[in-house]
Short mmCIF file of C-alpha atoms in Angstrom, two decimals:
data_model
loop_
_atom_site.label_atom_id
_atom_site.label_comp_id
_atom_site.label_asym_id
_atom_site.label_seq_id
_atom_site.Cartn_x
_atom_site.Cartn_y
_atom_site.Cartn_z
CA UNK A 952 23.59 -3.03 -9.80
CA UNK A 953 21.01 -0.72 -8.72
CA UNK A 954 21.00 1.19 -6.49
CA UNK A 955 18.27 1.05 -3.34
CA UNK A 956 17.66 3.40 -0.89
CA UNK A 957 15.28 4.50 1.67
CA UNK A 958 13.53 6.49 4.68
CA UNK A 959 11.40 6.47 7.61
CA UNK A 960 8.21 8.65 7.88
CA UNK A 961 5.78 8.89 10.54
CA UNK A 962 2.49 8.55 9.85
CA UNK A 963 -1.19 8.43 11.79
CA UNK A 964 -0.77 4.29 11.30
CA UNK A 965 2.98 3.92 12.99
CA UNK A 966 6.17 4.18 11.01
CA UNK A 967 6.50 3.76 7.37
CA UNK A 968 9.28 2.66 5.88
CA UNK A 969 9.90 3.81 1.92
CA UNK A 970 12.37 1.97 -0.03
CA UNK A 971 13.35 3.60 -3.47
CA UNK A 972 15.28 1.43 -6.46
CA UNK A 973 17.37 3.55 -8.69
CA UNK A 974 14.96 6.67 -7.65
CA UNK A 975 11.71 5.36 -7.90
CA UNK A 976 9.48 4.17 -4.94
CA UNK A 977 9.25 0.10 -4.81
CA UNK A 978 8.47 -0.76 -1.48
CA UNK A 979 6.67 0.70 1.84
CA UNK A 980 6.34 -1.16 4.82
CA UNK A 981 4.44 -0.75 8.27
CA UNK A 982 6.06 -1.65 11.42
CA UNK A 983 5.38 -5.53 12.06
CA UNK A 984 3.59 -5.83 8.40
CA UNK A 985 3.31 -9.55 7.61
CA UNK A 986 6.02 -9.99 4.00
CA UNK A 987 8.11 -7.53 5.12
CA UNK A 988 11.90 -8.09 4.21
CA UNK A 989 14.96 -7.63 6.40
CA UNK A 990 16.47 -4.06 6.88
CA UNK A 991 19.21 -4.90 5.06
CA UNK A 992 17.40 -4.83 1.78
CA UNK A 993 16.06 -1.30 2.09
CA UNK A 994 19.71 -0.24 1.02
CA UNK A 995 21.14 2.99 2.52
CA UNK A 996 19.06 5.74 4.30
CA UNK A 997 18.91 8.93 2.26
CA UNK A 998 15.28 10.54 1.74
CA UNK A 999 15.83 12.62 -0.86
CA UNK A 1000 14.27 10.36 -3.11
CA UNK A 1001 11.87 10.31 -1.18
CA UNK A 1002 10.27 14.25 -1.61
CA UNK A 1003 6.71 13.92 -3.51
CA UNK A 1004 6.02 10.67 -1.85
CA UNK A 1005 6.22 12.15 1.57
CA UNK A 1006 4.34 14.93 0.26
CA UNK A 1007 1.40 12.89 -1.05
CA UNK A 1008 1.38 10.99 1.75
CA UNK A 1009 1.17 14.03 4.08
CA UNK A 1010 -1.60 15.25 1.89
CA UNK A 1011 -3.70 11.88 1.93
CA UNK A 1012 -3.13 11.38 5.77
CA UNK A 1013 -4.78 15.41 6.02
CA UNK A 1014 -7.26 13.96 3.88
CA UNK A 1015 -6.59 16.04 1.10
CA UNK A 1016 -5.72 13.68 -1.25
CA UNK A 1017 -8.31 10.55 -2.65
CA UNK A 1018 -5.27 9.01 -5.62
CA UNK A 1019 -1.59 8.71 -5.60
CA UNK A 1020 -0.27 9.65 -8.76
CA UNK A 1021 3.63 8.42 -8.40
CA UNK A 1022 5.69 6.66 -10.34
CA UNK A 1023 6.12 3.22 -8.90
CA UNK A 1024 8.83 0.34 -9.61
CA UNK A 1025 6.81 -2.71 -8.37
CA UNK A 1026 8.38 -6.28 -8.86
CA UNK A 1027 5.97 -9.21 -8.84
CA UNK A 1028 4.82 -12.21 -11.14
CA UNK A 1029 2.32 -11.09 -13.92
CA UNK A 1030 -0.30 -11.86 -12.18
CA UNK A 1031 -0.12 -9.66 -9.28
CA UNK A 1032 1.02 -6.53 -11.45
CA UNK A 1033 -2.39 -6.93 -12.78
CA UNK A 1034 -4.03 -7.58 -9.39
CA UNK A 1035 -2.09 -4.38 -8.04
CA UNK A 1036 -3.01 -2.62 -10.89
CA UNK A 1037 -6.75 -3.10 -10.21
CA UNK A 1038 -5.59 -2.08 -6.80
CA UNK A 1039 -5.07 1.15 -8.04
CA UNK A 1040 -8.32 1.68 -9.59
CA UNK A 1041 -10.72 1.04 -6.65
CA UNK A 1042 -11.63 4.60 -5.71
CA UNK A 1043 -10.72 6.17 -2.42
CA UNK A 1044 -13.47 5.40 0.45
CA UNK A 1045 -14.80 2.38 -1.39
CA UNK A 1046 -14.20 -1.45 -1.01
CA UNK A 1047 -13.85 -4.51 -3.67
CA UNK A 1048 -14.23 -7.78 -2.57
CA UNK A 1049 -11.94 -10.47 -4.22
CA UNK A 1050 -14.39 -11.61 -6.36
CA UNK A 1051 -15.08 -8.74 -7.92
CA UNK A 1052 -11.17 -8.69 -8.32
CA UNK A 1053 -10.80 -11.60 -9.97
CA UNK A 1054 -14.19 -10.53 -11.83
CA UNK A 1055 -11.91 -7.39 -12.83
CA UNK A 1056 -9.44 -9.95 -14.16
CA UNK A 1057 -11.13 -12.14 -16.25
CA UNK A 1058 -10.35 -14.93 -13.37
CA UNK A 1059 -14.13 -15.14 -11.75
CA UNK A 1060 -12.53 -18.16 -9.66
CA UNK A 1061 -9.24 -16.79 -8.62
CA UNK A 1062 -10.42 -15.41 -5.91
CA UNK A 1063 -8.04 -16.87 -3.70
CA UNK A 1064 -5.31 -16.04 -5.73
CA UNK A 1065 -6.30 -12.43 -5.59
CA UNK A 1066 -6.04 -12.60 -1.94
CA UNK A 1067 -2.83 -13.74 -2.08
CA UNK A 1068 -1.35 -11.34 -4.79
CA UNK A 1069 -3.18 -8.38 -2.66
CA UNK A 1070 -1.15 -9.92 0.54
CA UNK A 1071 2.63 -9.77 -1.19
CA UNK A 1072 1.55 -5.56 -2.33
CA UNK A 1073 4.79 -4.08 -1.87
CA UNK A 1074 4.09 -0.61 -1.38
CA UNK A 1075 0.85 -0.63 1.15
CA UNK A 1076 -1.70 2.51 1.24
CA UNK A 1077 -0.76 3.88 -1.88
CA UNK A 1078 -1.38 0.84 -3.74
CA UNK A 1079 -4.32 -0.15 -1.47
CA UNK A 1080 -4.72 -3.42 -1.09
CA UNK A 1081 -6.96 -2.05 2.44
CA UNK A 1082 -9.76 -1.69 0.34
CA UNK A 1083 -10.46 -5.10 -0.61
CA UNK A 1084 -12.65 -7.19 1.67
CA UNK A 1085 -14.08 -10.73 2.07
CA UNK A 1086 -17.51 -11.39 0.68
CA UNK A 1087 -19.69 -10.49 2.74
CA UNK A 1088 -18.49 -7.30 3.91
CA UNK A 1089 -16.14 -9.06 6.44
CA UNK A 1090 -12.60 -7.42 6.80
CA UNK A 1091 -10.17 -10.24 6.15
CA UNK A 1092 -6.35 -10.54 5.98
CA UNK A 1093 -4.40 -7.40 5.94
CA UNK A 1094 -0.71 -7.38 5.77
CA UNK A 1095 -0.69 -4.40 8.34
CA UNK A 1096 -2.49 -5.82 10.79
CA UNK A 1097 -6.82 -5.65 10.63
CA UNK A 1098 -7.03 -3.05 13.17
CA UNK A 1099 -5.04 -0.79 10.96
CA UNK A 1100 -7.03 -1.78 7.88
CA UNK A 1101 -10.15 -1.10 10.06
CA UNK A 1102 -8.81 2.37 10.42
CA UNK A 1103 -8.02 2.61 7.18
CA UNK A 1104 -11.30 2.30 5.60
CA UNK A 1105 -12.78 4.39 8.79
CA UNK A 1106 -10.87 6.87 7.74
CA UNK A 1107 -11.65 7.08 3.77
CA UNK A 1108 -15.06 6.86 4.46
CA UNK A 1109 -14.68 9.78 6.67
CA UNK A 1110 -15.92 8.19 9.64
CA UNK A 1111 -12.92 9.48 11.50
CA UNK A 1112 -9.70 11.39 11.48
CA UNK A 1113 -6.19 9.75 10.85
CA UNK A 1114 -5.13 10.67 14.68
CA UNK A 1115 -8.29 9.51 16.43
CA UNK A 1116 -7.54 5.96 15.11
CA UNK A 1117 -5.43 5.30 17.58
#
């Protein structure tokens, strides 16, 4: 059985909750984000699994950090590994739409399943599923809420800081 665990961190975007399986980050959830799973899933507070993902975090909220680079243990159907995989590659303070996503893919008409792979991202921010948009520029569907993804993207593009987003 493996074994889950995780932590609460405070962030410029409310509360995020890390969950860890056997060690490795899997999940991290916003306060009120759409998908998220009961408490009693994140297994049993301890952070200390939790070190360089609260460090890169810190670092990325001080806006000294444009890419993750930490091991993740994401569970999903085949299709949205890939989709969160392309995720990964959209480069800090710029946006994809879904089409281009789906583009990315090979799918040119899955658009809409792109959207709804990028809504079930389990670990939001550092996979960031903020930086996809509709197609005309329009900031649709975010699991955290569009006023956070607003901020988000305000705040890669370096339009403002993390703490004067709220």
């Amino acid at each position: 059985m493996p074994l889950v665990q995780h932590t609460v961190v405070d962030s410029p975007y409310d509360a995020l909750t890390l969950v860890a399986v056997d060690g490795v980050l899997s999940r991290m959830y916003m306060t009120d984000q759409r998908h998220r799973p009961p408490e009693e899933t994140f297994g049993e507070p301890d952070p200390r699994p939790f070190g360089e993902a609260i460090r890169q975090l810190d670092a990325y909220f001080a806006g000294e950090l444009t890419e993750f680079d930490l091991p993740l243990r994401l569970d999903g159907t085949q299709f949205q590994l890939r989709v969160w995989e392309q995720l990964r590659r959209i480069p800090y303070g710029e946006t994809r739409t879904y089409g281009e996503l789906a583009e990315a893919l090979g799918s040119p008409g899955a658009s809409r399943a792109v959207g709804l792979a990028n809504g079930k991202n389990p670990v939001t921010i550092i996979v960031p599923c903020h930086r996809v948009i509709g197609a005309g520029g329009s900031l649709t569907g975010y699991g955290g809420g569009l006023s956070r993804k607003q901020r988000l993207l305000a705040f890669e593009s370096g339009a403002a800081e993390p703490d004067a987003l709220f």
